[in-house]
PDB file of C-alpha atoms in Angstrom:
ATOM      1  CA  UNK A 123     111.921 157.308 120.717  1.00 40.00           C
ATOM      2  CA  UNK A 124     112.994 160.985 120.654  1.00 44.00           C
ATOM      3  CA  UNK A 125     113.846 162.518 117.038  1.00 43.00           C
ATOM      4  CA  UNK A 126     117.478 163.557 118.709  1.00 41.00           C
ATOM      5  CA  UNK A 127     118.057 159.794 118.981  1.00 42.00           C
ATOM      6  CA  UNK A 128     119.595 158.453 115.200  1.00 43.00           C
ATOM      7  CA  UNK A 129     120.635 155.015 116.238  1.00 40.00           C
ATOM      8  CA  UNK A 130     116.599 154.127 117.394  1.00 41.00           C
ATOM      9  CA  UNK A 131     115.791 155.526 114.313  1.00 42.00           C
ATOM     10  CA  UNK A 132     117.196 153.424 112.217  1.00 41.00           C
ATOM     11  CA  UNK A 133     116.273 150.424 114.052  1.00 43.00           C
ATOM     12  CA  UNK A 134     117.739 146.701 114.708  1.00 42.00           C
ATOM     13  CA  UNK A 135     117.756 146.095 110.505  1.00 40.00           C
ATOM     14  CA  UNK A 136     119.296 149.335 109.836  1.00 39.00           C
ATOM     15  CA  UNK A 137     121.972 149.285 112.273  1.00 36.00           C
ATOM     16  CA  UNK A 138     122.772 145.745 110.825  1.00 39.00           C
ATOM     17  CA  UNK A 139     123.064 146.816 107.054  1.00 40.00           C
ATOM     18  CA  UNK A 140     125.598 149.424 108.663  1.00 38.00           C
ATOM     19  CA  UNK A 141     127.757 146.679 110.412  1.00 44.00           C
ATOM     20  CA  UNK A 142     127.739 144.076 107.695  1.00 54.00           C
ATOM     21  CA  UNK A 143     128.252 145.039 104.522  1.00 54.00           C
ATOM     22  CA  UNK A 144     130.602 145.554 101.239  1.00 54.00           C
ATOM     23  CA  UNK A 145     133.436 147.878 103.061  1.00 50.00           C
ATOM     24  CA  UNK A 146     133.348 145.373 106.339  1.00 46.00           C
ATOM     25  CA  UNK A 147     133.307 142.450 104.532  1.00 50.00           C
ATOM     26  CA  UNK A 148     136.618 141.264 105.583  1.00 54.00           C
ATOM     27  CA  UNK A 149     135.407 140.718 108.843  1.00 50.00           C
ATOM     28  CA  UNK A 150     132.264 138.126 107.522  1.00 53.00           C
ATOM     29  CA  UNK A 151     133.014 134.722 108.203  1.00 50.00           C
ATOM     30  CA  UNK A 152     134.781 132.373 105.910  1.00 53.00           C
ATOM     31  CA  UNK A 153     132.680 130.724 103.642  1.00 51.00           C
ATOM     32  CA  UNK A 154     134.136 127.077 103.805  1.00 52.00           C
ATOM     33  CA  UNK A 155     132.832 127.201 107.512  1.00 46.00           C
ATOM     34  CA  UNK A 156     129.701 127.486 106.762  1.00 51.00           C
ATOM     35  CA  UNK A 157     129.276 124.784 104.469  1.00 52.00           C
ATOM     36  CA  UNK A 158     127.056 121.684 105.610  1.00 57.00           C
ATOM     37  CA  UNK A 159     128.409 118.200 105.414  1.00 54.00           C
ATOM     38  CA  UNK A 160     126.925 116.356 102.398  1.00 68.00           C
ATOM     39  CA  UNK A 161     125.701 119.203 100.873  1.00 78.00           C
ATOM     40  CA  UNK A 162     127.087 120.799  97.749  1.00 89.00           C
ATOM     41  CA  UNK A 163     127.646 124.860  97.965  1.00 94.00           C
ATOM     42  CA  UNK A 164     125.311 127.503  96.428  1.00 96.00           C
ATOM     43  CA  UNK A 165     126.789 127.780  92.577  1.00 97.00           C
ATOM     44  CA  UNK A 166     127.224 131.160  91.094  1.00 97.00           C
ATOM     45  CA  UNK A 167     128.981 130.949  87.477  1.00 97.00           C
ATOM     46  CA  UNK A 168     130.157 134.264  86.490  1.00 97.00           C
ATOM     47  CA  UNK A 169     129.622 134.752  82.631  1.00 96.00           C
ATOM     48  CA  UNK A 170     131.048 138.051  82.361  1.00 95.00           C
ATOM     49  CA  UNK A 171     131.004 137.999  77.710  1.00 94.00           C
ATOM     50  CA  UNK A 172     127.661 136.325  77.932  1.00 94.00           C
ATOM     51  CA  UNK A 173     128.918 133.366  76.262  1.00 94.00           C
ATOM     52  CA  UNK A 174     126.273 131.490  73.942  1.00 94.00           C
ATOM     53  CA  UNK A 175     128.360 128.420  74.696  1.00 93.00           C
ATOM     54  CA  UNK A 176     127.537 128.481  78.603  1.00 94.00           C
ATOM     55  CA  UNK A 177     123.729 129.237  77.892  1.00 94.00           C
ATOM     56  CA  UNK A 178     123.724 126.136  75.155  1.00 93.00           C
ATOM     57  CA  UNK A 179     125.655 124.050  77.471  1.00 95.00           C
ATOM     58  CA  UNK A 180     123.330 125.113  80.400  1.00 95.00           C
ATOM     59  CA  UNK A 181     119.928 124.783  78.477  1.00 94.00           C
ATOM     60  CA  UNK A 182     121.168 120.997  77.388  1.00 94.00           C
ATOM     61  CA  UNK A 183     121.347 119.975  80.562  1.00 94.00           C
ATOM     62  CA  UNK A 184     117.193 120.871  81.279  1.00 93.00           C
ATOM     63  CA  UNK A 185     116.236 116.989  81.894  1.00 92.00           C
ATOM     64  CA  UNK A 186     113.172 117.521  84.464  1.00 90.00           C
ATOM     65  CA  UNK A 187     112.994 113.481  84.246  1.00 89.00           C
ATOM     66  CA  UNK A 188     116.657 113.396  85.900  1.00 91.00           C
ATOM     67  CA  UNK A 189     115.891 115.823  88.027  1.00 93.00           C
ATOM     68  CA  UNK A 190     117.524 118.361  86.591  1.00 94.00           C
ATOM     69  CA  UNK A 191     115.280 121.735  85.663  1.00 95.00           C
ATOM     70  CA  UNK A 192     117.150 124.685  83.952  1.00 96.00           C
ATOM     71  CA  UNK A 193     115.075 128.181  83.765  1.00 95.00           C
ATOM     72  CA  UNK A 194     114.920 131.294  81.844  1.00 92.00           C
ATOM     73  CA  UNK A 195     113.132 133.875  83.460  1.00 88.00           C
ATOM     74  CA  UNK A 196     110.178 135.775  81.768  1.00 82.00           C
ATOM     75  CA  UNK A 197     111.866 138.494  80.015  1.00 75.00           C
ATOM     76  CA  UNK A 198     110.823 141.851  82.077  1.00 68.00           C
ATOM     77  CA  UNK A 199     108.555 140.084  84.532  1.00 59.00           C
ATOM     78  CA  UNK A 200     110.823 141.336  87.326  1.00 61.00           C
ATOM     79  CA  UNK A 201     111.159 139.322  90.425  1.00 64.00           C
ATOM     80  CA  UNK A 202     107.825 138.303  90.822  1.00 66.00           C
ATOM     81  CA  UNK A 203     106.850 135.627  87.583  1.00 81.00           C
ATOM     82  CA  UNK A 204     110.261 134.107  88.538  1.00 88.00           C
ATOM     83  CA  UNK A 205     108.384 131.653  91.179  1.00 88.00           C
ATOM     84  CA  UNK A 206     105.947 130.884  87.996  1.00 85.00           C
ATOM     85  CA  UNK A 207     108.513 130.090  85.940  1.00 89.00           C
ATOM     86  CA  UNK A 208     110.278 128.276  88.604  1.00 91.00           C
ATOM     87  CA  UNK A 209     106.551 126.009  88.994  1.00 88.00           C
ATOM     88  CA  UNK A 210     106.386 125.661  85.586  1.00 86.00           C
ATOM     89  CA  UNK A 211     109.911 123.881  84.640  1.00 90.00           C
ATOM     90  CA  UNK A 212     109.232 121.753  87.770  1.00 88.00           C
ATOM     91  CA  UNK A 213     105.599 120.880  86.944  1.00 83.00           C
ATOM     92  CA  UNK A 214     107.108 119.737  83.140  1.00 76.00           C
ATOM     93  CA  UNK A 215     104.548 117.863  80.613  1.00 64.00           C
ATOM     94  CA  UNK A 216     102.140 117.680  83.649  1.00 66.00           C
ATOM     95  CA  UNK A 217     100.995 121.301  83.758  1.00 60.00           C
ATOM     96  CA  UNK A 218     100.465 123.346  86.758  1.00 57.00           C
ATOM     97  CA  UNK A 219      96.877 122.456  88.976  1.00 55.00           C
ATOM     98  CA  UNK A 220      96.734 126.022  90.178  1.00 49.00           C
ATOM     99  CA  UNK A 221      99.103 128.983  88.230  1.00 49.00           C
ATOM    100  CA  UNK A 222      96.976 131.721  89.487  1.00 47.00           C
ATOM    101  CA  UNK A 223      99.210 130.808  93.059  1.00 50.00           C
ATOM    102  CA  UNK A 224     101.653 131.857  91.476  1.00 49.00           C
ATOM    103  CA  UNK A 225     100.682 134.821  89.541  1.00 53.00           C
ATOM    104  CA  UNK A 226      98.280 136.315  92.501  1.00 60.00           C
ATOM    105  CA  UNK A 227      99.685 134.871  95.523  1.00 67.00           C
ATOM    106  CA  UNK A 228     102.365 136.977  97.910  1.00 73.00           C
ATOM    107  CA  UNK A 229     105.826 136.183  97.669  1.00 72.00           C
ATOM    108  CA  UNK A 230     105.976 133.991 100.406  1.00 78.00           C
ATOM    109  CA  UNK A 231     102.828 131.870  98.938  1.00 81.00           C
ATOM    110  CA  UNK A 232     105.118 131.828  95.576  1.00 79.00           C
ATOM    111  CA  UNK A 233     107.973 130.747  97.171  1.00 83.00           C
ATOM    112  CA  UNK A 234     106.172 127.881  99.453  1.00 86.00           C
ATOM    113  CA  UNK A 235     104.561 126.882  96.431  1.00 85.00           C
ATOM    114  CA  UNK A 236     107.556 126.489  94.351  1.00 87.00           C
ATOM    115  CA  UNK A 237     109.041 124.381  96.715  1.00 90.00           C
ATOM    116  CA  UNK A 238     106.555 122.398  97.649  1.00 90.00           C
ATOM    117  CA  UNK A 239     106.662 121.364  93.230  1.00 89.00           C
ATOM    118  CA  UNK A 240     110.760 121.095  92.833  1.00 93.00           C
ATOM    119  CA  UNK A 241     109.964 118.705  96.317  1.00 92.00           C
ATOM    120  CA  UNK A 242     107.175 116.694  94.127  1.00 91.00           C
ATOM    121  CA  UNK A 243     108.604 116.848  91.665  1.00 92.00           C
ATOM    122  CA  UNK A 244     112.676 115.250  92.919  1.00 94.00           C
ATOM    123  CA  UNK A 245     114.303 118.151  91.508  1.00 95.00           C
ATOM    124  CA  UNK A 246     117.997 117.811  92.548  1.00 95.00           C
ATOM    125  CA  UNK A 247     119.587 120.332  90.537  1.00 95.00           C
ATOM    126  CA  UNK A 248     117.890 123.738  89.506  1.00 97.00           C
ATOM    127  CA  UNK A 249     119.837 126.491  86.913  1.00 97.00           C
ATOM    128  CA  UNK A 250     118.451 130.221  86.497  1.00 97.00           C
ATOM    129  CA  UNK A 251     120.150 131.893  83.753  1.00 96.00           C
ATOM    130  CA  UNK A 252     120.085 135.639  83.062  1.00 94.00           C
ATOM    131  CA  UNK A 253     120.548 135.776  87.032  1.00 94.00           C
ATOM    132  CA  UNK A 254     121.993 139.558  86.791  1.00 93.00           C
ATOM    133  CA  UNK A 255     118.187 140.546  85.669  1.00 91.00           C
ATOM    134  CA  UNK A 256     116.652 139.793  89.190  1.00 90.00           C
ATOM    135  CA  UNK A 257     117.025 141.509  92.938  1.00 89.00           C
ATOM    136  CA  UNK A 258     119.126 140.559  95.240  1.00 90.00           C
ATOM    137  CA  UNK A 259     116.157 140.059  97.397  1.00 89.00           C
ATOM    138  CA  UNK A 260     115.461 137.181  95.271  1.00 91.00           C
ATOM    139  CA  UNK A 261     118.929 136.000  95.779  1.00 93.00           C
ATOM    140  CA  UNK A 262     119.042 135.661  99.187  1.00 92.00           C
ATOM    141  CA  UNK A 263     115.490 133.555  98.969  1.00 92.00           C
ATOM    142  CA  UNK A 264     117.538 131.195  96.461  1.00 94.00           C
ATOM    143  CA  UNK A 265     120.191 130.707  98.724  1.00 93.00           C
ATOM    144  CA  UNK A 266     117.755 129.943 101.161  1.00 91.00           C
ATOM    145  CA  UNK A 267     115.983 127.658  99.475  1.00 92.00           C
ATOM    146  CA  UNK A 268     119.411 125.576  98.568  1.00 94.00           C
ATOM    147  CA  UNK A 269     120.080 125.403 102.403  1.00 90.00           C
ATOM    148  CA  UNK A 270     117.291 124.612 103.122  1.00 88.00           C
ATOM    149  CA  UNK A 271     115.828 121.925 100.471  1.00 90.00           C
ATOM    150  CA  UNK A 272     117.493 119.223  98.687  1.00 90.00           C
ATOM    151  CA  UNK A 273     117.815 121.128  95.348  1.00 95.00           C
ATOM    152  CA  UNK A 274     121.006 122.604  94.353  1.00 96.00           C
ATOM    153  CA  UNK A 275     120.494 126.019  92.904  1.00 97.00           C
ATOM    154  CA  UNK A 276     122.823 127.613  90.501  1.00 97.00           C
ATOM    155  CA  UNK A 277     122.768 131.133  89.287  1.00 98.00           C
ATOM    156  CA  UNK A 278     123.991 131.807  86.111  1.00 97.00           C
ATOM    157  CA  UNK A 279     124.796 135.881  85.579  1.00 97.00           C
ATOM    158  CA  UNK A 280     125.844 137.145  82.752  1.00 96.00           C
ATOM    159  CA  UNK A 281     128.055 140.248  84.040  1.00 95.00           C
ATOM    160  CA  UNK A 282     130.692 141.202  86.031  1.00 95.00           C
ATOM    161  CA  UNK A 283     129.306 140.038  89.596  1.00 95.00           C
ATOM    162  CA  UNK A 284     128.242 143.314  91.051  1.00 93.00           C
ATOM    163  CA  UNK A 285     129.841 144.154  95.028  1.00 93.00           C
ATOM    164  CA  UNK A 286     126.617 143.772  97.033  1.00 92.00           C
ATOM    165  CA  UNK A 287     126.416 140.098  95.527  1.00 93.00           C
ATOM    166  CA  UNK A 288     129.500 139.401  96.067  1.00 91.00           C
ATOM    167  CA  UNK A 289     129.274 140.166  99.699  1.00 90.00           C
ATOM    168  CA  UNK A 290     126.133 138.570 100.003  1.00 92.00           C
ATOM    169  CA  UNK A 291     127.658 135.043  98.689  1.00 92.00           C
ATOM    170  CA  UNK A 292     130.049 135.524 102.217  1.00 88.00           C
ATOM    171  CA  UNK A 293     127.365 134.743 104.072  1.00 87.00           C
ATOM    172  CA  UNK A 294     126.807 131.457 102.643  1.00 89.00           C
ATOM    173  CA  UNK A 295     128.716 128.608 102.091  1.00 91.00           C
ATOM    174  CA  UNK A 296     129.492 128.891  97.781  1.00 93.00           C
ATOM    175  CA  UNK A 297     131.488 128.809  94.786  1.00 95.00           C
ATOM    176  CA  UNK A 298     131.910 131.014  91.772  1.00 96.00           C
ATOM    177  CA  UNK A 299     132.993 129.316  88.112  1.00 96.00           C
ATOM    178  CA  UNK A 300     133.847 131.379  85.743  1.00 95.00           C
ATOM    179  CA  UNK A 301     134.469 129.491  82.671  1.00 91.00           C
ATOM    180  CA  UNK A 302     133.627 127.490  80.514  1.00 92.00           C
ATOM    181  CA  UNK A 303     135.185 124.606  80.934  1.00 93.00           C
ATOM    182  CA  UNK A 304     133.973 125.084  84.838  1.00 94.00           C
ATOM    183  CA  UNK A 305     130.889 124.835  83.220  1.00 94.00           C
ATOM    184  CA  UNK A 306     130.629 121.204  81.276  1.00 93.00           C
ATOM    185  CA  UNK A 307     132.447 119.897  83.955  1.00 93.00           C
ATOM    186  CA  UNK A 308     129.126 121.352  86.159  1.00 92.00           C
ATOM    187  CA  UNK A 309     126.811 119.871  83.955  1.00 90.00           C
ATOM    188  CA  UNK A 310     128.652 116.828  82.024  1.00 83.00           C
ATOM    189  CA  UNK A 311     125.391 115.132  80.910  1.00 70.00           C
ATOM    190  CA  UNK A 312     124.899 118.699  78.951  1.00 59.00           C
ATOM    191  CA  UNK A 313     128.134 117.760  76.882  1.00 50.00           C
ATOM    192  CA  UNK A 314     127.247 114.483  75.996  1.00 56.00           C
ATOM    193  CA  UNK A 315     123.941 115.573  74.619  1.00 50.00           C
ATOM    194  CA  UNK A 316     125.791 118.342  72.285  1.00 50.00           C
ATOM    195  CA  UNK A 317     127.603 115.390  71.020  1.00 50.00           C
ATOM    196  CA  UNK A 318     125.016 113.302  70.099  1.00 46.00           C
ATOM    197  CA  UNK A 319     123.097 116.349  68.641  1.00 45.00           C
ATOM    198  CA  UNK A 320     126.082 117.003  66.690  1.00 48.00           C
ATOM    199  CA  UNK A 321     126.851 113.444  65.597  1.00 48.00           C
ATOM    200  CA  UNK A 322     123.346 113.183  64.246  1.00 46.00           C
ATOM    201  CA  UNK A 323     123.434 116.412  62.323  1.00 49.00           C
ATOM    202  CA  UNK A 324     120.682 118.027  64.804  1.00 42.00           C
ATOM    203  CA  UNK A 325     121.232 121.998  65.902  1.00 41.00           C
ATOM    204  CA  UNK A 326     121.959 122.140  69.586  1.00 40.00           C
ATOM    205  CA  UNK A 327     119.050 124.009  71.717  1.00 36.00           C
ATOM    206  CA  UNK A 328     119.842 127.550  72.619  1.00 33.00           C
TER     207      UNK A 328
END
């Protein structure tokens, strides 16, 4: 490869990123064909006030006995605690075997590990609020763990959704809510328990 020659340069990922991305992104497939049958889409809800009553109704519905695990990521541990966290709500009143996995291991030794617990554990539906905090690296491994698992992943980010993640959401077979009633109607157990909560004079978690 000669230093005259830009296109070797950049090399097969490079010339990629130039092909696909935000100003192209009418040519990216359409999402409903990529969709699997049986399988629920990748959930993005779109928060743009940062509405307490999204974050109470999404924290209500943490149930790891239903399967149902809702997370808030360490606040400032970047993308790399997320996987502990992500062990953590799965691993519930049992406690993690072996956190330092987590905390030590590379990413991909976080990621198997996480999934190998929301597996063990018959997670069916996992929530990450604050979701406008971490990369979009981390994204796309979500994404790919909700194609490629039986847990439903839902990102929950609390901005306008930025163009790069938009773009990146065409490449996989999703929906975006973005309200609140969108929301209960996501997580309808959630409601029921603010009722109850209510009914018996208890504060609702947030």
């Amino acid at each position: 490869m000669g230093l005259l020659d830009p296109i070797d340069a950049l090399g097969e990922i490079g010339v990629d990123v130039l092909v696909c991305g935000p100003a192209t992104s009418r040519h990216c497939p359409p999402s409903e064909t990529l969709g699997r049958s049986g399988r629920s889409p990748f959930t993005v809800v779109v928060d743009r006030d940062d509405d307490v009553r999204c974050t109470r109704t999404v924290l209500a519905a943490h149930d790891p006995s239903a399967g149902r695990i809702v997370i808030h990521p360490t606040v400032g541990g970047g993308d790399r605690l997320l996987w502990h966290d992500i062990l953590h709500a799965a691993a519930g009143d049992r406690g993690l075997t072996a956190p330092s996995c987590a905390a030590r291991g590379s990413a991909h030794e976080q990621e198997r590990s996480a999934r190998a617990a929301l597996k063990a554990a018959a997670v069916h539906r996992m929530t990450i609020l604050r979701a406008h905090r971490i990369g979009l690296g981390l994204w796309t491994d979500l994404i790919a763990l909700h194609q490629a698992t039986g847990t439903d992943v839902t990102l929950v980010h609390h901005a306008e959704l930025p163009v790069d993640a938009a773009h990146l959401l065409r490449h996989c077979h999703h929906r975006v809510l973005t309200d609140h009633r969108a929301v209960r109607a996501l997580y309808p157990s959630a409601g029921a328990a603010q009722a109850s909560a209510a009914a018996d004079g208890r504060r609702p978690i947030v």
